[in-house]
Short mmCIF file of C-alpha atoms in Angstrom, two decimals:
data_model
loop_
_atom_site.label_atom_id
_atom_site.label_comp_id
_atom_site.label_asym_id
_atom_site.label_seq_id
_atom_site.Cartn_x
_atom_site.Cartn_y
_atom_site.Cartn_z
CA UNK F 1 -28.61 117.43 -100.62
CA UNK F 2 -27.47 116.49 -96.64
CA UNK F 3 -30.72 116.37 -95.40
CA UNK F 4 -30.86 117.31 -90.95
CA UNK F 5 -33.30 116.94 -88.67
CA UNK F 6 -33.00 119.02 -85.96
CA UNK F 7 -34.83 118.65 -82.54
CA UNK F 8 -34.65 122.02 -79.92
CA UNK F 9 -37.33 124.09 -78.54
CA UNK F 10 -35.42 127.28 -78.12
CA UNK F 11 -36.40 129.16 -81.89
CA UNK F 12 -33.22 131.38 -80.90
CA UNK F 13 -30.36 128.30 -80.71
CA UNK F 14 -32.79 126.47 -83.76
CA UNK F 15 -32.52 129.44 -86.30
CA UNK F 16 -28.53 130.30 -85.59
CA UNK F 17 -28.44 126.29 -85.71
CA UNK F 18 -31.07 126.35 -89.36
CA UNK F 19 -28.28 129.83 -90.82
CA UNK F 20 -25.17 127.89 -90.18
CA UNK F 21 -26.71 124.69 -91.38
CA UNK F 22 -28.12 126.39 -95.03
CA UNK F 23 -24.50 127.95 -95.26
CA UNK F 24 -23.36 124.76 -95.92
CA UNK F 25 -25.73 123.57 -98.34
CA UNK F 26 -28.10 121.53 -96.26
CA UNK F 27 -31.83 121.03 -96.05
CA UNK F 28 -32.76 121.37 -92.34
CA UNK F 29 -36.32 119.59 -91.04
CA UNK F 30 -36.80 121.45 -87.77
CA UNK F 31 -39.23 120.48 -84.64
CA UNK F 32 -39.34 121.65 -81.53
CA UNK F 33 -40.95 118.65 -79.52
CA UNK F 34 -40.27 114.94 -78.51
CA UNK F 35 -43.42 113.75 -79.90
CA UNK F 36 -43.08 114.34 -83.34
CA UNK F 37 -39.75 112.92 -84.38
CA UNK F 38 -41.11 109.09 -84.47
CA UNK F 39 -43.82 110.01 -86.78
CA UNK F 40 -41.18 111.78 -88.99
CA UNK F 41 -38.98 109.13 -88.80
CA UNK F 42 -41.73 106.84 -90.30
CA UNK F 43 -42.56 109.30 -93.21
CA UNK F 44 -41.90 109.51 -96.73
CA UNK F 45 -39.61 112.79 -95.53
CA UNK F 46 -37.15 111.14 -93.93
CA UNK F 47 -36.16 108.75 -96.48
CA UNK F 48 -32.91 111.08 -97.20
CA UNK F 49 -31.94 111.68 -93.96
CA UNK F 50 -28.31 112.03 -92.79
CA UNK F 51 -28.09 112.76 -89.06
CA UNK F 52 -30.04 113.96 -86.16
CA UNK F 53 -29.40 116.55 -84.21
CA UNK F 54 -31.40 115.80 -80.67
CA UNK F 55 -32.05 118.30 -77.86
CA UNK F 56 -32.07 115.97 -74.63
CA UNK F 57 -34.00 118.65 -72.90
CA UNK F 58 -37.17 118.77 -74.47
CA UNK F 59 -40.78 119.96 -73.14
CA UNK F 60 -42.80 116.95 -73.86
CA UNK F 61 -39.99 114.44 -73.56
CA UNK F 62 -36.43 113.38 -72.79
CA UNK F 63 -34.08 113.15 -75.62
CA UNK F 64 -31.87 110.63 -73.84
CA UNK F 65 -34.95 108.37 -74.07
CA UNK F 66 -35.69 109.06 -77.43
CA UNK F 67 -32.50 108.27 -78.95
CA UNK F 68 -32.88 104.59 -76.91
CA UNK F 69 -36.43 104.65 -78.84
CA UNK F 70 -34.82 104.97 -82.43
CA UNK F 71 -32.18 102.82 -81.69
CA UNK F 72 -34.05 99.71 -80.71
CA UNK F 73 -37.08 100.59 -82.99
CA UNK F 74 -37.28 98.04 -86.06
CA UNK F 75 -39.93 99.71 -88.03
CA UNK F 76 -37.46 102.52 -89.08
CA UNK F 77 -35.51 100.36 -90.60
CA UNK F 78 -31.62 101.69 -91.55
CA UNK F 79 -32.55 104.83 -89.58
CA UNK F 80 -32.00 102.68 -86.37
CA UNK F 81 -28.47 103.31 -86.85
CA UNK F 82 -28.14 107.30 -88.22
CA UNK F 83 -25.76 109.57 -86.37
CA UNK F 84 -27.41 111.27 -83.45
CA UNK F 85 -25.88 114.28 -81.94
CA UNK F 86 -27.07 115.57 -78.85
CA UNK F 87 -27.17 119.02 -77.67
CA UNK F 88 -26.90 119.51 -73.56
CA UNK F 89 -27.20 122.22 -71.04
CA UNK F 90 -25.75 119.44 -68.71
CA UNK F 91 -21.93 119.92 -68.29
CA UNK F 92 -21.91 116.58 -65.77
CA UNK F 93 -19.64 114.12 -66.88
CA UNK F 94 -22.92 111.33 -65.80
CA UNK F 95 -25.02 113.20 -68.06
CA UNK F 96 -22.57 112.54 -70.83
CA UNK F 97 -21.34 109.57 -70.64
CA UNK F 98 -25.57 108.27 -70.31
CA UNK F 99 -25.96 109.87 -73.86
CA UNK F 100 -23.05 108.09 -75.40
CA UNK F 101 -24.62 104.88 -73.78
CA UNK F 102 -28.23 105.93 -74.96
CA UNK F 103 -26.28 105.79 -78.82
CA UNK F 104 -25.60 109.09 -79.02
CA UNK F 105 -22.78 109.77 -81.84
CA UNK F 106 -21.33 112.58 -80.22
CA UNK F 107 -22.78 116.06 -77.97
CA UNK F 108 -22.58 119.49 -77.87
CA UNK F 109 -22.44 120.97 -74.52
CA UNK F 110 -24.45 124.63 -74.76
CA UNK F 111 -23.22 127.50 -74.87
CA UNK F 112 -21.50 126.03 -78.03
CA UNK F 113 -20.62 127.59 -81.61
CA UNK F 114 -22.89 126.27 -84.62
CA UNK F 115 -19.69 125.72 -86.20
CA UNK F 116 -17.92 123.51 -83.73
CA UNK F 117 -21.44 121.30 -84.47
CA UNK F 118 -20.94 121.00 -88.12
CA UNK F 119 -17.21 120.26 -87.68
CA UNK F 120 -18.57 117.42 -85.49
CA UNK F 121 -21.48 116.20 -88.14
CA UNK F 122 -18.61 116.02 -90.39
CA UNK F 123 -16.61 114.14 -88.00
CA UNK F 124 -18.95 111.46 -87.85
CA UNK F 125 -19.73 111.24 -91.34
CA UNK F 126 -16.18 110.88 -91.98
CA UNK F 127 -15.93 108.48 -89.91
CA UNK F 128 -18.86 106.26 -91.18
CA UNK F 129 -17.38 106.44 -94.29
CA UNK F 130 -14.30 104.93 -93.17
CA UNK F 131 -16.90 101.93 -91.77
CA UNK F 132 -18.47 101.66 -95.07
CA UNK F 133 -15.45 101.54 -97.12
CA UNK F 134 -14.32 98.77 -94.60
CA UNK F 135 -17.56 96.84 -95.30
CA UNK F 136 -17.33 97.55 -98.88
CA UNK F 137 -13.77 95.60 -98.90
CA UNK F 138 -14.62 92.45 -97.63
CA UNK F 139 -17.72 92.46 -100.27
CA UNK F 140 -17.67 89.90 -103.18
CA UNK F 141 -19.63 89.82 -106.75
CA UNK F 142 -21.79 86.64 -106.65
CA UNK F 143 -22.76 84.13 -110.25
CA UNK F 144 -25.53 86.78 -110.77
CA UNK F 145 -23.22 89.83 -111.07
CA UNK F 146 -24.49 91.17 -107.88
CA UNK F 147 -22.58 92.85 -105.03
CA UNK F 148 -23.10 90.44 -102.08
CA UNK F 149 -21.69 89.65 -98.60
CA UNK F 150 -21.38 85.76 -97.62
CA UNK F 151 -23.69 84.83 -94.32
CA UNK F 152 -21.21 83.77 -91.15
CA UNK F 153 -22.71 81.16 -88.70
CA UNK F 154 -20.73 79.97 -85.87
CA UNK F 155 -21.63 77.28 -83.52
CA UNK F 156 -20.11 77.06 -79.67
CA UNK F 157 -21.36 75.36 -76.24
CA UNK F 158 -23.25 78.75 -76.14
CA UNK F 159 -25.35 78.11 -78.97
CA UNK F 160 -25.48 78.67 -82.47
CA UNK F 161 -24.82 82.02 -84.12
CA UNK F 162 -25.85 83.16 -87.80
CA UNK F 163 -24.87 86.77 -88.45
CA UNK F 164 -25.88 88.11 -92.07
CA UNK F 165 -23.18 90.96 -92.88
CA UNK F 166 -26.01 92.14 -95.87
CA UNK F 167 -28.73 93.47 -93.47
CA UNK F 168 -26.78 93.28 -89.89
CA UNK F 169 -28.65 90.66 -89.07
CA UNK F 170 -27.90 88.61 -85.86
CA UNK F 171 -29.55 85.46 -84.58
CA UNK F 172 -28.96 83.28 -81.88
CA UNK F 173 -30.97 79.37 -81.78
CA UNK F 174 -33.15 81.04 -84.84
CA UNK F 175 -34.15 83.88 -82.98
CA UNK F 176 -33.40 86.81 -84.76
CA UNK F 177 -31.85 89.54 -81.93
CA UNK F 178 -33.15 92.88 -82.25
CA UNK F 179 -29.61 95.08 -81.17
CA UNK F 180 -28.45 98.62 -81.25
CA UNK F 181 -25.01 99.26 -83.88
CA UNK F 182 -22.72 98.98 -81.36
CA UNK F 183 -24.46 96.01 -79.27
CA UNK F 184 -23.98 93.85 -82.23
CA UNK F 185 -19.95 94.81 -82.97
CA UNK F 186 -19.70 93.79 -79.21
CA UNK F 187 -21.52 90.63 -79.82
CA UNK F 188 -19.35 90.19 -82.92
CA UNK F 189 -16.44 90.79 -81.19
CA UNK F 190 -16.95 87.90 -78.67
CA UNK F 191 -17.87 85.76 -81.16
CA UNK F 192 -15.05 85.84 -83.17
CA UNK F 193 -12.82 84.28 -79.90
CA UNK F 194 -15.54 83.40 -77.66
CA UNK F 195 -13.12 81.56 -75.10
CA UNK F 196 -10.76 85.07 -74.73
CA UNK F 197 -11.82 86.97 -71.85
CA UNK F 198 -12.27 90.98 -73.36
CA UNK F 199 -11.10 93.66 -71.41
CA UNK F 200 -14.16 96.54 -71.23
CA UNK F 201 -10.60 98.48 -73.29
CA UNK F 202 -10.39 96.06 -75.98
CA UNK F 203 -14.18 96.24 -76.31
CA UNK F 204 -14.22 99.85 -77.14
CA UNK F 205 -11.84 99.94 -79.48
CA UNK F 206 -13.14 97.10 -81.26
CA UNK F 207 -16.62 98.75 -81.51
CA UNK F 208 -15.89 102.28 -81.48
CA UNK F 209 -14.68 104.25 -84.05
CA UNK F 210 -14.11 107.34 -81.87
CA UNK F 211 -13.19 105.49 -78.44
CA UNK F 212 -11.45 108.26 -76.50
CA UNK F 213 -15.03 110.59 -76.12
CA UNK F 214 -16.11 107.19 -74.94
CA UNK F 215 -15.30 105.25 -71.39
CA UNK F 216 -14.64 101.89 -69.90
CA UNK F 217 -18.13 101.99 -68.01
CA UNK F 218 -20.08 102.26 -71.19
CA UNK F 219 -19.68 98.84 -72.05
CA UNK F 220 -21.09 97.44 -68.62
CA UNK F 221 -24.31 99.16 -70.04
CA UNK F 222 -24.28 97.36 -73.55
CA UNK F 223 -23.73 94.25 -72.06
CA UNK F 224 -26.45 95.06 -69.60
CA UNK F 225 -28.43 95.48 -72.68
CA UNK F 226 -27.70 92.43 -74.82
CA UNK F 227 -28.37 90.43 -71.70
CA UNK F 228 -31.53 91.41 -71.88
CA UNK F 229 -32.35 91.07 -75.77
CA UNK F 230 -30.29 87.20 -74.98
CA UNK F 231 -33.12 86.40 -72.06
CA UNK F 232 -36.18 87.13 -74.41
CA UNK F 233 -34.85 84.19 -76.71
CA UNK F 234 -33.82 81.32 -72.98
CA UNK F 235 -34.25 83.34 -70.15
CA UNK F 236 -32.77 80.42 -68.22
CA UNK F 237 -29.24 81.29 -70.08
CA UNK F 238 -26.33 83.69 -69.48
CA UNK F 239 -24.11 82.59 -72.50
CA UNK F 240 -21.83 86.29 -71.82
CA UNK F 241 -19.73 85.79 -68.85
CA UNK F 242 -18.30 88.47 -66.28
CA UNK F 243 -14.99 87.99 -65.19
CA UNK F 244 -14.35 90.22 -62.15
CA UNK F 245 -11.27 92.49 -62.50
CA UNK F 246 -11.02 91.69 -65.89
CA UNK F 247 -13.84 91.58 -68.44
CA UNK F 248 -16.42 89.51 -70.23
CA UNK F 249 -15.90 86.47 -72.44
CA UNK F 250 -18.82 84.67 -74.11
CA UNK F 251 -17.84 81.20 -72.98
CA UNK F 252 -16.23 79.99 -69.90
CA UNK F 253 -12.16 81.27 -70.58
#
């Protein structure tokens, strides 16, 4: 059974939310505060879990924050990368573009109909389907039998890469790099023509499987990002290069 967790503090928009939800056939987990989704996260319960749907107004907390907290926390595991949906009283296009950069999947702005939110759960699902049937092609069956995926390691003036396509695993000069989903596609991306200089465009649709509700500006922010995660392993490298007017490359173009 599609298993949701849902995170609002108004009962009223959580039980038309929990009816539309059960109409479909899904279990719904329901809280109504910031400070209890971690935990639940870590449990036993949420082994089964299929998507998130996140209030980013929340008493105790700000969901905006929280969805940065699952994405970049490594004890939960696959669950760093489940679809997040936010709900929003905030109609400001700021406010939405910051939860697409936060990893937000998609929002709902409120008022909104329970149904245009399942048609957008489904959306997303459908489209990480289409990822993992992607993935699944470029899989091969090892001596043992086994369904494996063969380790990629590249090696350029700005270092040496090893990225393991099994558990999304990408290290730079040994040190494993602890990225969001769409931080490592844009890492990935580079890589694979790390003297072409990327357009913030040609980023998006490379990473994005849904790039129009994205924009342009996003990607400043994931860069922004890796830098960071780069500068724990040599903080006294830049190995991703801005171009002005034009984009980022990962060596000199």
């Amino acid at each position: 059974m599609t298993h949701i967790l849902l995170v609002e503090d108004d009962p009223a928009i959580a039980m038309s939310l929990k009816v539309t939800c059960k109409r479909e056939g899904w279990q719904i987990t329901w809280l109504d505060n910031a400070s209890g989704v971690l935990p639940f996260l870590k449990s036993d319960q949420a082994q089964d879990l299929s998507a998130i749907i996140l209030d980013v107004g929340l008493p105790d907390g700000d969901g905006l924050s929280l969805c940065q907290q699952i994405r970049h926390d490594s004890e939960l595991g696959s669950l760093k990368d489940i679809p997040i949906i936010f709900l929003t009283a905030r109609s400001d296009e700021v406010d939405r573009i910051l939860g697409l950069e936060m990893g937000g999947d998609d929002y709902c702005a409120k008022p909104f109909s329970p149904r245009e939110l399942v048609a957008r759960l489904k959306a997303v699902w459908r489209r990480e389907q289409l990822s993992s049937q992607y993935k699944e092609s470029d899989k091969t069956i090892d001596d043992a039998g086994l369904v494996s995926q063969s380790p990629v390691s590249y090696t350029y003036s700005s270092g040496d890469w090893h990225y393991q396509p099994l558990n999304y695993s990408l290290t730079w000069d040994g040190q494993k790099l602890e990225l969001s989903n769409t931080e490592r596609k844009i890492l990935l991306a580079l890589l694979q023509a790390p003297n072409q200089v990327f357009s913030r465009e040609q980023l998006l649709n490379a990473v994005s499987d849904y790039p129009d509700h994205r924009l342009a500006r996003t990607i400043d922010s994931h860069i922004k990002s890796i830098r960071k995660q780069l500068a724990i392993v040599n903080p006294s490298r830049d190995v991703i290069y801005t171009h002005r007017g034009l984009g980022y490359a990962l060596c000199p173009a």
